[in-house]
Amino acid sequence: MAKKTFKHIQSTAVPIHAENIDTDQIIPARFLKATTRSGFGENLFRDWRFDASNKPIADFVLNNPLYGGQILVGGKNFGCGSSREHAAWAISDYGFEVVVSSFFADIFKGNALNNGLLPIQVSEDFLQTIFAEIEKDPQTKIEVDLVQQKIILLRLGKSESFEIDSYKKTCLLNGYDDIDFILSHREKIEAYEQRANHDYVLPS
Amino acid sequence: MGKTLFDKIWDSHVVSHEEGFPDILYIDTHFIHEVTSPQAFNGLRERGLQVFRPRQTVATADHNVPTINQHLPIQEELSRLQVDMLTKNCEEFGIELYGLGHRYQGIVHVIGPELGVTRPGGTYVCGDSHTSTHGAFGAIAFGIGTSQVEQVLATQCILQPKPKRMRIDVNGSLQKGVGAKDIILYIISKISAAGGTGYFVEYAGDTIRSLSMEGRMTICNMSIEMGARGGLIAPDDITFAYVKDRKFAPKGEAWDGALAYWKTLYSDEDAEFDKVLSFKAEDIAPMITYGTNPGMGMGITENIPAASQFDKQEQQSYLKALHYMGLDDNKPLLGHPVDYVFIGSCTNSRIEDLRQVAAFMKGKHKADHVTVWVVPGSKQVEIQAKAEGLDKIFEEAGFTLREPGCSACLGMNEDKIPAGKYCISTSNRNFEGRQGPNSRTFLASPLMAAAAAVTGRVTDIREFDLEEVG
C-alpha cells in the first residue's frame, strides 16, 4: 500500500525549549480513545497549549502567532516514554513534516518514520544554533533535503548532515510500505515456521 | 567468540537477513489491547488481509477499563466504544480475547507471564512500551507502535534494526526495605531517562539472580524508562519453577524438551557487550522520584539536587520540572505530604506486591487524609488476594482493593489524581499529567507507598520494623 512520501522542504520552524519531551505531553492518554488515525492534531501538546478551562496558554509557542511552519524543534530525548503512535499522528496531523532534536527515543523515531514524519537528529551545537536563530528571527528558514541527508540554516548558510537508515530512506522517498516488503518474503516466513520448534515458545 | 543471550534469541528468530535491509524477525506471541490496536485492524481491512497467525495473538482489555463495577457496562462512552471495538475485531479475526469479566483478564504484561504464554527464548511484542516486562523470563520483548501492530497482525513478523547490547550488573546484598523497584529506580537515576536508548539490556549479577520472578519483572518493566527498548534476565531455576504447570506452559515431553533448550539460554562467558555497567546493591537506599521523568530519582534521605549543578540548557528543563511538582531544589522530600497512594500498574501489581503490602499493613491504618487505591494486575491476582484474605487486611487498613486494569498509572479511565495533588505511586512514569491533568507523582516501591499511606507523608520505610515483611 502506498504511503506518504517525503523529499524536500523549506520552512520556518516552531521551537520548544524543553528536554525529555515525552509522548504523554505530545498527546495525553485521555485523548487516545479514538479508533481512527486522524484528528489528533487538535490535542497536540494539549496540557501545554490549554489551561484547565480550555483557554489557550499565551506563552506556549504553539499559541504564539510569530511562530509557524512544518518543522518542529525540541530539546534532547524527544519522544521518550509511551509507545503510542498517536504522538506521531498528532504531530503530523497538526501539520508538521519534520521533527528536529539532538536525540530521539527509539520507539518514537520508528513511529515517525512509519508515518512519513521525518525525525532529524542533529548535534547539540547545531540544535542550539537553530534555537538561537529562531529566537533572533522567527521567520528563519530551514531547508531539509532527504536525498542529500542535509539540514540547512539558509540565512547563516550553516548546514549539517543527518543519518537515516537506508531502507527507511528509500521507503520515505518512494512511499514504500513495510507490510508489502515483509509479505514479499512469505515463503521464508513459512519455511521458518516449519523449522522452528513451537513447543518451546508457543502456547500449547 | 561467544554469543550474548540477546543474540542467541534474536538469531534463532531471524526469518530473513539481507544486506541493506533490517532483519525480518519472527514474533512468537503478539499481545494486543484496546488502545493501540483499532487503527491496525482498520489497516488490515483496507488491505483486505486476515490476521496471519490468530492463535499466536492474545488480546485483553486493560488500559481503559473501570476498576469498580466491572460487571456493569462501561460508563464512559469513548472507553466503552474502544473496548467494544476490540471485542468486535477479535471476533471478526478469530483472536482469543480475555475481556472484562473473564477470569484471565488483566494488564497485558501481568497475564502473559501468569498464563505461561511468556517463556524463555521467545519473542514477544505489544503496542505498549512496557512489553519489556516479559524479558524477565529470558525472552526478547519490546513495545511497538500501531503501524508495527498492523505489521505483526499481517505477517507475524517485524522489521527491526538490531539494537546494541548492554549488560548491567548488580552485585551484593540489599538493605532491609530495599527491593527490585528501588534497584531499577536507582539505575535509571544514575544513567538518566535516555541512558539506555539504542540498547537492549541484560541484567546480571548475584543481586538480580536472588530476585523472584515478580521482582525481575519489575526491573525489566522499567527498562524503557532509561530509553532501552527492552531488558532481559537469563532464565534459571526460579524462572523454570514459575513457568511450570501454568495454563499454557508446555507439559510432559514438551516440557522436558523445552527445559533442556531453556538451559542453554545464557550469555557465553566470552560474549561481548557494547557497554557494561556495574552497581553495588549496598549503595541502594529506598528510592523516590522528585521530578517529571523517571531519571529524576534519589535515595529517600537525600536532598533534591541543586539547580546550580546543571548547565544552562538542562537547568531550564530541570526548573520547569520542579515548578510543576511544586518543590524547591536543594531541599529534602522526606516528610512532604501526600494525598493519594496508588499501588498497581504493570510494574507492581502482582500477587507478591500485594502480599508484601498486606504483610506491612497488618495492624496498621492509613492516615485520614490519604486515599489509597490497590489495583490488582489481573483477575487471577484479585482472586488469589481474596483467597489469602489480603482484601480483609486492606479493608481494615482503610485501603480500597479495586478490580484489575492499568488504572491510575495513566488515568485513561476514571482513576485520576486531581490537579495539584500528590500521589505516591508504584507505577512507572511521573511525567507531567500522567496520572491526571496537573497531578504530581512520586514513584516508589510498594513498601514505600504503604509507609506513606500510614504516615500521610513521604517516609523512609526503614523507620518501621520490617521483621514481618520479609
XYZ file of C-alpha atoms in Angstrom:
674
model
C 0.000 0.000 0.000
C 1.493 3.350 -0.981
C 2.389 5.655 1.896
C 3.052 9.368 2.198
C 6.360 10.392 0.626
C 8.938 12.925 1.752
C 11.723 14.502 -0.298
C 12.495 18.105 0.429
C 11.078 21.103 2.270
C 11.926 24.705 3.049
C 10.067 26.148 6.006
C 10.083 28.226 9.169
C 10.144 26.244 12.410
C 8.453 26.073 15.811
C 10.892 25.801 18.740
C 10.065 24.054 22.027
C 12.843 24.696 24.526
C 12.428 21.604 26.669
C 14.350 18.376 27.086
C 12.803 14.924 27.588
C 9.538 15.836 25.851
C 7.611 12.627 26.482
C 4.733 11.276 24.429
C 2.316 11.934 27.326
C 2.969 15.671 26.731
C 2.695 15.327 22.955
C -0.703 13.644 23.339
C -2.100 12.939 26.843
C -3.555 9.444 27.421
C -7.110 10.699 27.815
C -7.114 11.625 24.106
C -6.149 8.143 22.904
C -9.695 6.858 22.723
C -10.291 7.463 19.020
C -10.249 4.443 16.729
C -9.017 6.233 13.589
C -5.680 7.878 12.830
C -6.931 11.395 12.154
C -7.853 14.367 14.313
C -5.143 14.013 16.956
C -3.563 17.369 15.975
C -6.322 19.156 17.845
C -4.938 17.808 21.111
C -1.228 18.059 20.297
C 0.560 19.288 23.470
C -2.921 19.738 24.917
C -1.900 20.490 28.514
C 0.866 22.884 27.476
C -1.437 24.650 24.999
C -4.613 24.992 27.067
C -5.367 25.537 30.752
C -7.960 23.612 32.780
C -10.782 25.798 31.407
C -9.573 25.198 27.811
C -8.203 28.746 27.416
C -5.029 28.974 25.322
C -1.901 29.462 27.456
C -0.422 32.601 25.908
C 3.261 31.907 26.466
C 3.269 28.451 24.851
C 4.874 28.616 21.439
C 2.033 26.957 19.502
C -0.227 29.794 20.674
C 2.225 32.467 19.547
C 1.355 33.706 16.036
C 5.010 34.677 15.461
C 5.906 31.006 15.078
C 4.746 28.526 12.498
C 5.879 26.152 9.784
C 6.285 22.478 9.051
C 9.328 21.885 11.245
C 9.125 21.232 14.990
C 12.323 21.668 17.018
C 12.669 20.140 20.510
C 15.347 19.503 23.137
C 17.203 16.227 23.607
C 15.468 12.882 24.252
C 12.414 13.890 22.246
C 9.526 11.390 22.261
C 10.525 9.345 25.305
C 8.021 7.259 27.250
C 4.928 5.558 25.906
C 4.980 3.753 22.545
C 1.730 5.459 21.472
C 1.931 6.117 17.737
C -0.754 8.721 18.370
C 2.149 11.073 19.228
C 3.492 10.861 15.670
C -0.051 11.087 14.281
C -0.752 14.219 16.362
C 2.413 15.984 15.192
C 1.696 15.088 11.549
C -1.977 15.946 11.814
C -1.094 19.392 13.194
C 0.874 20.000 10.009
C 4.488 19.203 10.840
C 6.594 17.175 8.408
C 9.900 17.203 10.263
C 10.957 16.994 13.923
C 14.469 18.135 14.815
C 16.198 17.225 18.083
C 19.662 16.317 19.334
C 18.397 12.902 20.496
C 15.269 10.821 19.878
C 13.713 7.981 21.824
C 13.759 4.760 19.763
C 10.076 3.931 19.527
C 9.049 7.477 18.661
C 11.646 7.603 15.902
C 10.321 4.373 14.370
C 6.714 5.508 14.668
C 7.508 8.831 12.994
C 9.281 7.141 10.079
C 6.325 4.779 9.627
C 4.080 7.818 9.158
C 6.126 9.930 6.760
C 7.223 12.269 9.571
C 10.979 12.765 9.329
C 12.933 12.771 12.621
C 16.273 14.545 12.167
C 18.936 14.098 14.799
C 21.464 16.958 14.838
C 24.400 17.718 17.128
C 23.637 19.576 20.370
C 25.622 22.556 18.991
C 23.610 22.677 15.790
C 20.375 22.360 17.774
C 21.377 25.340 19.938
C 22.258 27.298 16.791
C 18.789 26.576 15.403
C 17.155 27.690 18.669
C 19.269 30.880 18.723
C 18.492 31.729 15.081
C 14.746 31.294 15.572
C 14.918 33.398 18.722
C 16.596 36.174 16.735
C 14.167 35.866 13.855
C 11.053 33.666 13.960
C 10.988 33.863 10.140
C 14.271 31.932 9.957
C 14.049 29.495 7.044
C 15.330 25.955 7.310
C 15.815 23.627 4.377
C 15.627 19.860 4.705
C 16.908 17.707 1.855
C 16.318 13.995 2.415
C 18.127 12.860 -0.742
C 21.323 14.626 0.340
C 20.563 13.979 4.053
C 21.205 17.641 4.876
C 19.577 20.248 7.092
C 20.483 23.848 6.237
C 20.001 27.133 8.096
C 19.555 29.264 4.990
C 20.470 32.769 6.260
C 23.558 31.569 8.107
C 24.495 29.185 5.322
C 25.246 26.602 8.013
C 24.328 23.001 7.428
C 24.667 19.588 9.000
C 24.327 16.082 7.584
C 21.989 13.660 9.287
C 21.811 9.885 9.447
C 18.905 7.779 8.308
C 18.572 4.040 7.845
C 18.998 3.396 4.098
C 15.922 1.151 3.931
C 13.753 3.739 5.692
C 15.095 6.475 3.406
C 14.036 4.507 0.343
C 10.603 3.946 1.892
C 10.133 7.660 2.626
C 11.297 8.821 -0.785
C 9.076 6.346 -2.626
C 6.167 5.798 -0.245
C 7.039 2.106 0.164
C 5.431 0.149 2.931
C 6.872 -2.357 5.437
C 3.980 -4.802 5.210
C 4.323 -5.146 1.428
C 8.040 -5.740 1.947
C 7.556 -8.453 4.594
C 4.760 -10.168 2.679
C 7.062 -10.446 -0.327
C 9.022 -12.855 1.922
C 6.026 -15.039 2.748
C 7.752 -18.248 1.663
C 10.643 -17.528 4.004
C 8.222 -16.923 6.888
C 6.503 -20.221 6.272
C 9.841 -22.006 5.969
C 10.853 -20.507 9.308
C 7.647 -21.769 10.900
C 8.407 -25.264 9.619
C 11.846 -25.372 11.183
C 11.133 -23.563 14.481
C 10.214 -25.668 17.478
C 6.971 -24.155 18.600
C 6.623 -26.352 21.661
C 9.241 -24.290 23.422
C 7.731 -20.913 22.849
C 4.144 -21.103 21.681
C 1.001 -21.538 23.772
C 0.155 -25.246 23.839
C 33.537 -15.728 20.057
C 30.598 -16.471 22.333
C 27.135 -15.013 21.980
C 25.065 -12.890 24.301
C 21.702 -14.209 25.435
C 20.085 -11.488 23.354
C 21.914 -12.598 20.203
C 21.048 -16.256 20.767
C 17.337 -15.461 20.883
C 17.454 -12.869 18.101
C 19.441 -15.085 15.726
C 17.073 -18.011 16.306
C 14.139 -15.832 15.175
C 15.584 -14.236 12.041
C 13.388 -15.086 9.058
C 15.407 -13.096 6.581
C 18.675 -11.213 6.775
C 19.597 -9.141 3.744
C 22.349 -6.565 3.411
C 20.893 -3.053 3.391
C 17.598 -4.105 4.968
C 16.546 -4.514 8.577
C 16.178 -8.135 9.719
C 12.751 -9.708 9.453
C 12.211 -11.113 12.932
C 9.614 -13.771 13.769
C 7.294 -12.998 16.689
C 6.139 -15.943 18.794
C 3.258 -14.206 20.531
C 1.691 -10.826 19.876
C -0.217 -9.258 22.764
C -2.852 -6.689 21.888
C -5.136 -4.355 23.870
C -7.920 -1.902 23.114
C -5.973 1.364 22.807
C -3.250 0.711 20.247
C -4.956 -1.897 18.052
C -8.119 -0.397 16.423
C -6.243 1.504 13.706
C -4.175 -1.625 12.971
C -7.301 -3.718 12.385
C -8.690 -0.948 10.163
C -5.448 -1.130 8.202
C -5.875 -4.886 7.691
C -9.395 -4.310 6.370
C -8.192 -1.632 3.957
C -5.580 -4.067 2.645
C -8.024 -6.966 2.528
C -5.774 -9.047 4.796
C -6.524 -11.547 7.549
C -4.579 -11.935 10.785
C -1.677 -14.164 9.712
C -1.497 -16.286 12.894
C -4.508 -15.561 15.093
C -3.572 -18.370 17.521
C -0.352 -16.523 18.288
C -2.234 -13.357 19.182
C -3.547 -12.793 22.710
C -5.942 -9.937 23.497
C -7.132 -8.316 26.701
C -8.837 -5.081 27.749
C -6.788 -3.201 30.328
C -5.868 0.444 29.617
C -9.339 1.897 29.503
C -11.368 -0.257 31.840
C -13.004 0.943 35.060
C -11.682 -0.672 38.249
C -15.028 -0.757 40.033
C -18.278 -2.391 38.927
C -16.686 -4.221 36.012
C -19.820 -6.328 35.729
C -21.760 -3.231 34.579
C -21.487 -1.579 31.144
C -18.591 0.910 30.942
C -19.992 4.355 31.778
C -17.567 6.497 29.813
C -18.716 6.378 26.193
C -15.415 6.591 24.332
C -13.839 3.963 26.579
C -16.798 1.664 26.050
C -16.603 2.117 22.267
C -12.913 1.281 22.271
C -13.375 -1.846 24.378
C -16.354 -2.909 22.209
C -14.236 -2.365 19.112
C -11.616 -4.764 20.476
C -14.300 -7.398 21.078
C -15.628 -6.945 17.553
C -12.160 -7.094 15.996
C -11.233 -10.237 17.928
C -14.458 -11.950 16.842
C -14.013 -10.969 13.206
C -10.357 -12.043 13.026
C -10.572 -15.135 15.264
C -8.429 -13.941 18.175
C -8.759 -15.187 21.759
C -9.894 -12.292 23.953
C -9.670 -12.139 27.716
C -12.166 -9.319 28.038
C -13.786 -7.697 31.045
C -15.215 -10.279 33.411
C -13.059 -13.118 32.027
C -11.054 -14.889 34.697
C -7.843 -14.351 32.679
C -8.419 -10.619 32.078
C -5.826 -8.194 33.370
C -2.921 -5.948 32.490
C -1.372 -7.464 29.394
C 2.101 -7.696 30.993
C 0.713 -9.410 34.062
C -1.435 -12.008 32.289
C 1.158 -13.146 29.703
C 3.550 -14.486 32.353
C 0.749 -15.612 34.657
C -0.791 -17.806 31.927
C 2.541 -19.321 30.885
C 2.328 -17.664 27.458
C 5.585 -15.826 28.138
C 8.524 -18.247 28.144
C 12.302 -18.273 27.980
C 13.731 -17.900 24.491
C 10.578 -16.437 22.942
C 9.903 -13.171 21.110
C 7.013 -11.005 22.262
C 5.708 -7.634 21.143
C 2.762 -5.457 22.086
C 1.641 -1.926 21.319
C 2.808 -0.851 24.748
C 6.275 0.230 25.795
C 6.233 -1.848 28.993
C 6.303 -5.051 26.961
C 9.912 -5.125 28.153
C 8.448 -6.766 31.300
C 8.380 -10.187 29.600
C 12.185 -10.065 29.233
C 12.371 -11.212 32.860
C 11.901 -14.755 31.517
C 14.962 -14.578 29.272
C 12.934 -13.522 26.247
C 13.136 -10.702 23.701
C 10.136 -8.485 24.351
C 9.584 -4.896 23.334
C 6.938 -2.254 22.716
C 5.854 -1.214 19.236
C 3.697 1.465 17.608
C 0.392 0.807 15.895
C 1.883 0.567 12.368
C 4.000 -2.277 13.693
C 0.970 -3.838 15.416
C -0.598 -3.948 11.965
C 2.633 -5.397 10.578
C 2.671 -8.230 13.130
C -1.044 -8.942 12.698
C -0.474 -9.167 8.945
C 2.756 -11.170 8.922
C 3.634 -12.444 12.466
C 6.957 -10.711 11.795
C 8.541 -7.382 12.437
C 11.148 -5.292 10.639
C 13.574 -4.245 13.273
C 17.138 -2.959 13.158
C 19.208 -4.898 15.682
C 19.939 -2.822 18.809
C 23.267 -2.668 20.636
C 23.751 -4.768 23.760
C 24.353 -3.504 27.263
C 24.893 -5.512 30.426
C 24.071 -4.064 33.816
C 25.496 -5.976 36.772
C 24.162 -5.575 40.287
C 26.046 -7.470 42.975
C 25.873 -7.594 46.769
C 23.218 -7.666 49.466
C 20.248 -5.335 49.538
C 19.469 -3.374 52.687
C 16.300 -4.216 54.579
C 13.335 -2.448 52.965
C 15.053 -2.183 49.561
C 13.715 -4.236 46.658
C 13.513 -4.623 42.892
C 11.742 -1.289 42.361
C 14.475 0.553 44.240
C 17.154 -1.209 42.174
C 15.667 -0.085 38.868
C 14.851 3.458 40.049
C 18.442 3.692 41.285
C 19.899 2.514 37.961
C 17.735 4.966 35.988
C 18.667 7.832 38.326
C 22.338 7.063 37.636
C 22.184 6.686 33.852
C 19.234 9.064 33.096
C 15.968 8.611 31.222
C 17.924 8.393 27.952
C 20.951 6.390 29.139
C 19.786 3.125 27.600
C 18.483 4.419 24.267
C 19.628 2.271 21.350
C 20.381 -0.704 23.616
C 18.824 -3.923 24.778
C 19.893 -4.506 28.388
C 20.767 -7.778 30.071
C 20.559 -7.537 33.871
C 23.023 -9.799 35.636
C 24.852 -10.255 38.923
C 24.033 -12.062 42.152
C 21.549 -9.438 43.385
C 19.453 -9.851 40.233
C 19.744 -13.659 40.486
C 18.381 -13.550 44.033
C 15.155 -11.820 42.934
C 11.831 -13.591 42.479
C 10.181 -13.581 39.031
C 7.936 -10.751 40.219
C 10.988 -8.683 41.171
C 12.685 -9.469 37.862
C 9.568 -8.363 36.001
C 9.602 -5.045 37.900
C 13.208 -4.492 36.789
C 12.685 -5.421 33.123
C 9.417 -3.469 33.034
C 11.203 -0.171 33.599
C 13.972 -0.747 31.018
C 12.077 1.595 28.709
C 12.302 4.344 31.364
C 16.028 4.598 30.665
C 15.277 4.568 26.940
C 16.251 0.913 26.380
C 13.895 -0.904 24.049
C 13.954 -3.924 26.302
C 15.679 -5.726 29.135
C 16.183 -9.397 29.849
C 17.480 -11.742 32.521
C 18.907 -15.197 31.827
C 16.428 -17.881 32.904
C 17.306 -20.146 35.835
C 15.572 -22.497 38.278
C 13.496 -19.605 39.647
C 12.220 -18.945 36.112
C 11.521 -22.594 35.314
C 9.649 -23.106 38.610
C 7.487 -20.070 37.848
C 6.553 -21.262 34.329
C 5.963 -24.930 35.192
C 2.323 -26.034 35.275
C 0.906 -22.697 34.184
C -2.118 -22.811 31.905
C -0.332 -22.643 28.536
C 3.108 -23.878 29.611
C 4.467 -26.947 27.817
C 3.574 -30.207 29.549
C 5.066 -33.710 29.678
C 7.636 -34.431 26.971
C 7.272 -30.961 25.554
C 8.236 -29.585 28.968
C 11.381 -31.744 29.117
C 12.419 -30.635 25.645
C 11.710 -27.020 26.442
C 13.639 -27.165 29.703
C 16.699 -28.671 28.022
C 16.606 -25.838 25.486
C 15.982 -23.111 28.051
C 19.069 -24.215 29.990
C 21.208 -23.151 27.008
C 19.897 -19.599 27.277
C 22.624 -17.503 28.884
C 25.337 -15.163 27.674
C 28.522 -17.069 26.957
C 31.452 -16.067 29.136
C 33.363 -14.553 26.228
C 30.309 -12.822 24.743
C 30.908 -9.141 24.041
C 28.627 -6.333 25.082
C 28.745 -2.826 23.615
C 28.559 -1.408 27.122
C 28.831 -2.825 30.652
C 27.771 -1.004 33.821
C 28.166 -2.198 37.365
C 26.366 -1.255 40.574
C 26.656 -2.309 44.219
C 23.466 -3.404 45.977
C 24.731 -1.938 49.268
C 24.696 1.572 47.734
C 20.959 1.426 47.023
C 18.623 3.137 49.506
C 14.817 3.134 49.288
C 14.219 5.351 46.254
C 11.791 8.117 45.389
C 11.417 10.404 42.378
C 11.029 14.161 42.761
C 10.708 15.271 39.126
C 8.832 14.650 35.897
C 10.811 11.827 34.345
C 11.835 8.533 35.936
C 15.514 9.518 35.832
C 14.801 12.234 38.413
C 15.052 9.946 41.432
C 17.131 9.816 44.618
C 17.656 7.939 47.848
C 14.891 8.829 50.283
C 17.157 10.721 52.711
C 18.889 12.797 50.027
C 18.146 16.397 49.084
C 16.559 17.272 45.739
C 19.570 18.277 43.590
C 20.566 21.966 43.490
C 19.691 23.673 40.192
C 23.185 25.187 40.119
C 24.727 21.813 39.295
C 23.121 21.729 35.818
C 24.300 23.567 32.719
C 22.142 26.298 31.206
C 20.224 24.058 28.772
C 19.432 21.405 31.345
C 18.639 23.924 34.070
C 15.673 25.308 32.157
C 14.053 21.851 31.903
C 15.050 20.997 35.484
C 13.430 24.108 36.984
C 10.328 23.586 34.841
C 10.014 20.091 36.333
C 10.417 21.289 39.947
C 7.955 24.117 39.321
C 5.420 21.592 38.032
C 5.983 19.430 41.109
C 5.715 22.429 43.466
C 9.098 21.546 45.001
C 12.259 23.528 45.785
C 15.743 22.440 44.841
C 18.325 21.517 47.468
C 15.632 20.508 49.991
C 14.666 17.077 51.341
C 11.492 15.329 50.180
C 11.194 13.328 53.395
C 8.102 14.461 55.311
C 6.393 16.019 52.272
C 2.609 15.464 52.485
C 0.912 13.031 50.108
C -2.781 12.941 49.176
C -3.096 9.690 47.217
C -1.384 6.317 47.227
C -1.609 4.113 44.133
C -0.471 0.505 44.400
C -0.811 -1.082 40.983
C 0.329 -0.990 37.309
C 2.330 -3.475 35.228
C 5.345 -2.544 37.378
C 3.979 -3.539 40.801
C 0.554 -5.178 40.887
C 1.409 -8.857 41.123
C 0.429 -11.117 43.990
C 3.848 -10.760 45.617
C 3.471 -6.958 45.679
C 0.039 -7.231 47.284
C 1.278 -9.794 49.816
C 4.164 -7.568 50.802
C 1.945 -4.525 51.261
C -0.603 -6.570 53.237
C 2.104 -8.026 55.498
C 3.320 -4.499 56.217
C -0.167 -3.056 56.770
C -1.386 -5.772 59.119
C -2.500 -3.945 62.277
C -1.798 -0.506 60.756
C -4.182 2.069 59.316
C -3.783 4.715 56.642
C -3.616 8.398 57.593
C -7.067 10.037 57.483
C -6.399 12.492 54.668
C -4.929 9.910 52.273
C -6.892 7.989 49.618
C -5.381 4.578 48.872
C -6.162 2.525 45.770
C -4.861 -1.013 45.449
C -5.430 -2.212 41.894
C -4.544 -5.857 41.194
C -2.771 -6.587 37.917
C -5.201 -9.284 36.864
C -8.403 -11.074 37.765
C -6.280 -14.015 38.916
C -4.284 -11.758 41.241
C -7.545 -10.357 42.612
C -8.969 -13.839 43.193
C -5.739 -15.017 44.818
C -5.555 -11.944 47.066
C -9.078 -12.571 48.284
C -8.400 -16.286 48.812
C -5.477 -15.326 51.051
C -7.557 -12.802 52.989
C -5.476 -9.839 51.825
C -8.678 -7.962 50.998
C -9.619 -8.034 54.709
C -6.255 -6.592 55.718
C -6.611 -3.833 53.112
C -10.124 -3.069 54.281
C -9.043 -2.820 57.910
C -6.195 -0.551 56.857
C -8.621 1.793 55.069
C -7.367 0.797 51.591
C -9.692 0.040 48.682
C -8.995 -3.138 46.714
C -10.322 -2.475 43.233
C -10.689 -4.588 40.088
C -7.865 -5.180 37.584
C -6.632 -2.702 34.978
C -3.998 -0.066 34.231
C -5.970 2.445 36.299
C -4.213 5.491 37.768
C -0.883 4.639 36.124
C -2.054 6.621 33.132
C -5.518 7.849 34.098
C -7.304 6.735 30.925
C -10.265 5.573 32.997
C -11.901 7.426 35.915
C -8.983 6.709 38.287
C -7.336 10.114 38.013
C -5.337 12.043 40.583
C -6.845 15.560 40.890
C -4.900 18.659 39.785
C -2.216 19.779 42.214
C -2.476 16.668 44.403
C 0.485 14.471 45.283
C 0.366 10.742 44.652
C 2.992 8.259 45.749
C 2.699 5.603 43.099
C 4.174 2.162 42.424
C 3.774 2.740 38.677
C 6.483 3.588 36.168
C 6.065 7.174 34.967
C 6.000 10.518 36.736
C 5.500 12.579 33.566
C 3.504 15.809 33.795
C -0.190 14.971 33.864
C 0.432 11.236 33.613
C -1.977 10.387 36.435
C -4.454 13.145 35.527
C -4.108 16.761 34.346
C -1.708 18.637 36.675
C -1.367 15.672 39.040
C 2.006 15.216 40.760
C 3.624 11.794 41.038
C 6.303 10.387 43.328
C 7.415 6.977 42.046
C 8.426 4.447 44.688
C 8.249 0.793 45.730
C 5.093 -0.835 47.138
C 6.592 -0.747 50.656
C 7.476 2.951 50.402
C 3.960 3.660 49.098
C 2.435 1.740 52.016
C 4.628 3.573 54.536
C 3.478 6.920 53.094
C -0.131 5.736 53.341
C 0.356 5.150 57.087
C 2.052 8.462 57.895
C 0.400 10.610 55.209
C 3.791 11.928 54.146
C 6.885 10.807 52.287
C 8.506 8.364 54.700
C 11.641 6.244 54.943
C 10.421 2.646 55.110
C 13.461 1.827 57.271
C 11.821 3.739 60.150
C 9.472 0.757 60.529
C 10.106 -2.667 61.960
C 10.240 -4.898 58.874
C 10.514 -8.306 60.523
C 7.094 -9.433 59.290
C 7.508 -8.162 55.753
C 10.455 -10.226 54.578
